[in-house]
Coordinates of C-alpha atoms in Angstrom, one line a residue:
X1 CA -37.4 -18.3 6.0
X2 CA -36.4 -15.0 8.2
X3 CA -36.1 -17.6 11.4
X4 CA -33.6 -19.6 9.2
X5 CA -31.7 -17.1 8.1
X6 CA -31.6 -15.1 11.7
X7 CA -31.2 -19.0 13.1
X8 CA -28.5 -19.2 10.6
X9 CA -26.3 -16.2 11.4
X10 CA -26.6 -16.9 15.2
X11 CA -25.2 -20.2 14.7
X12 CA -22.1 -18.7 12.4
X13 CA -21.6 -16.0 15.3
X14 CA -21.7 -17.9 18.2
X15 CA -19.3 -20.6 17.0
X16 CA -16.8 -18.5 15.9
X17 CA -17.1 -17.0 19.4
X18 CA -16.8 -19.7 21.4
X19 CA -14.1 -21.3 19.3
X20 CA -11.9 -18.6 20.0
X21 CA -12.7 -18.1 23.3
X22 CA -11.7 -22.4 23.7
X23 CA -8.3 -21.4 21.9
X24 CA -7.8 -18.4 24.8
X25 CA -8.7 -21.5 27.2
X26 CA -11.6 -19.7 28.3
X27 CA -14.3 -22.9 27.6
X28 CA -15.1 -23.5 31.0
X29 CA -16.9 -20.2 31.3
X30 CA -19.0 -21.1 28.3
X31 CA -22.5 -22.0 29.2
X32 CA -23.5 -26.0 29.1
X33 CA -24.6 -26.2 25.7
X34 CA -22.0 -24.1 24.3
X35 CA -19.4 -26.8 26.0
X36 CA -21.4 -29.9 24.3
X37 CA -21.3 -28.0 20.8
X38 CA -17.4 -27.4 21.3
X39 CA -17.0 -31.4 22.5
X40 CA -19.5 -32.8 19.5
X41 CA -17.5 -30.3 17.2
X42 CA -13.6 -31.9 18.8
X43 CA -15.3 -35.6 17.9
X44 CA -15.9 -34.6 14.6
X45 CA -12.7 -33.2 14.1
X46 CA -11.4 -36.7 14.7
X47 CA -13.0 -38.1 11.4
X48 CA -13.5 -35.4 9.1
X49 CA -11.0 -32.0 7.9
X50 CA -11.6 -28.3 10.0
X51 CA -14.1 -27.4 7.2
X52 CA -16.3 -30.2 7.1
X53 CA -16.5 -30.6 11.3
X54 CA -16.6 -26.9 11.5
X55 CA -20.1 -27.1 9.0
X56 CA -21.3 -30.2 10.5
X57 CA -21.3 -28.6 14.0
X58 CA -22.7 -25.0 12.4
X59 CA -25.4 -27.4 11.0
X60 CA -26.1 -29.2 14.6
X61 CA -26.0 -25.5 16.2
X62 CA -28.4 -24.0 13.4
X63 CA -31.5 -26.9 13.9
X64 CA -31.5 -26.3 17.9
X65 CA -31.5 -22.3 17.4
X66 CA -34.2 -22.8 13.9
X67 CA -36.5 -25.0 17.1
X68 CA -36.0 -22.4 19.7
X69 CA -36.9 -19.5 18.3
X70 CA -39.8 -21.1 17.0
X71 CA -39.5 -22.7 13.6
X72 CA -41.7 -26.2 12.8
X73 CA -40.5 -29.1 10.8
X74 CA -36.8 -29.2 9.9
X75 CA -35.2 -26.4 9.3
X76 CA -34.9 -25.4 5.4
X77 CA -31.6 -25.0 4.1
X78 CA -30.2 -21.8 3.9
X79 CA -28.0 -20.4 1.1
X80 CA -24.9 -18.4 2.1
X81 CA -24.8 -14.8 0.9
X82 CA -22.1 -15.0 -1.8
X83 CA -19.1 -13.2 0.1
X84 CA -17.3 -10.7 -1.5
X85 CA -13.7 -10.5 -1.4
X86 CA -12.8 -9.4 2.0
X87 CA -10.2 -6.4 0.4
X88 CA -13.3 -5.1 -0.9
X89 CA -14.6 -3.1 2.0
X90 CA -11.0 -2.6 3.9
X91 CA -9.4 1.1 3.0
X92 CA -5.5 1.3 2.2
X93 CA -4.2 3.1 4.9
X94 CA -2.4 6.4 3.0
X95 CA 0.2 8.9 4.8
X96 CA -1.0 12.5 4.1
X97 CA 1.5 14.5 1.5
X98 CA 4.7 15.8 3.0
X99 CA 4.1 20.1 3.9
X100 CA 6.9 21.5 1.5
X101 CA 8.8 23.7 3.5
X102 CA 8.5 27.7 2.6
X103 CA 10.8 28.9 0.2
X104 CA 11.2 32.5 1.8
X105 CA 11.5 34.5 4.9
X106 CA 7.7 36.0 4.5
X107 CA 5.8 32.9 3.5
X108 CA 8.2 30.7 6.7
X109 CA 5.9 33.4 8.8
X110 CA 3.0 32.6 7.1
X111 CA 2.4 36.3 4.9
X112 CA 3.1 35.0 1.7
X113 CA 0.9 32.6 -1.0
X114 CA -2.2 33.3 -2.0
X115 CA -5.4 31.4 -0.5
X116 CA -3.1 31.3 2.2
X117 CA -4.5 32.0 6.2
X118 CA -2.7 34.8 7.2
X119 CA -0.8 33.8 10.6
X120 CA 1.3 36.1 13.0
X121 CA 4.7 34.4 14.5
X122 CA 4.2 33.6 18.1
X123 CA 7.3 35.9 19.0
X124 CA 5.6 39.2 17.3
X125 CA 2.2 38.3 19.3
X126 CA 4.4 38.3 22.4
X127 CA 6.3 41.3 21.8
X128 CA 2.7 43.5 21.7
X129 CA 2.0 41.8 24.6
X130 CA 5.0 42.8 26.7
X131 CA 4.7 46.1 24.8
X132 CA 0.9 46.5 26.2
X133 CA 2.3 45.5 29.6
X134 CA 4.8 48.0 29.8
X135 CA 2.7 51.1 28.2
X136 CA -0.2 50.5 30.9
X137 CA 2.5 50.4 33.7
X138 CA 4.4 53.3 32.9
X139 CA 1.3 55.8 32.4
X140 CA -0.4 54.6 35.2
X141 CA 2.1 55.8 37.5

């Protein structure tokens, strides 16, 4: 039953991928057997709806991988997970809140409000620095 299922999944991959690589015109890159699924898979389209040619060829794909990676006999049939709704695992995509903008002079800088990191403006960092500068210059002369 693991080969089914593992044959299973392989088939559902790799004819999703090679149907969307034929819609991006891309099928003549596809290896040989790939092309004769897509072709068997276009003739069936011709007598049945996208569904039922898209299982029927799924079907075909899943025998030949069930025989290759060694499974004897026909292949068992294999029961679909039940899918879930696809919303399900997909996370709404919120903005963060909106910073409310400080109410006073002190708390604008960043002193004020408690739980609050303490920050110094960038102009009052500077104004040390030139400060510094100058001292060290004038009483090393």
């Amino acid at each position: 039953m693991m080969i089914a299922r593992r044959a299973d999944t392989r088939a559902r991959a790799d004819f999703a991928t090679w149907k969307m690589i034929a819609k991006l015109n891309g099928a003549s890159s596809l290896p040989a057997s790939a092309q004769n699924f897509l072709a068997s898979y276009k003739a069936l389209l011709k007598d049945m709806s996208e569904a039922d040619a898209t299982e029927a060829t799924i079907r075909q794909m899943y025998a030949t991988y069930y025989k290759e990676m060694g499974g004897a006999g026909t292949p068992p049939e294999v029961r679909p997970a039940p899918t879930a709704p696809v919303a399900d695992n997909v996370t709404a995509f919120r903005r963060p809140a909106a910073r409310s903008k400080p109410s006073s002079f002190r708390a604008s800088f960043g002193f004020g409000g408690q739980g609050q990191q303490q920050r110094l403006p960038v102009a009052l960092i500077f104004t040390c620095l030139v400060i510094v500068y100058v001292g060290i210059r004038y009483f090393w002369r």
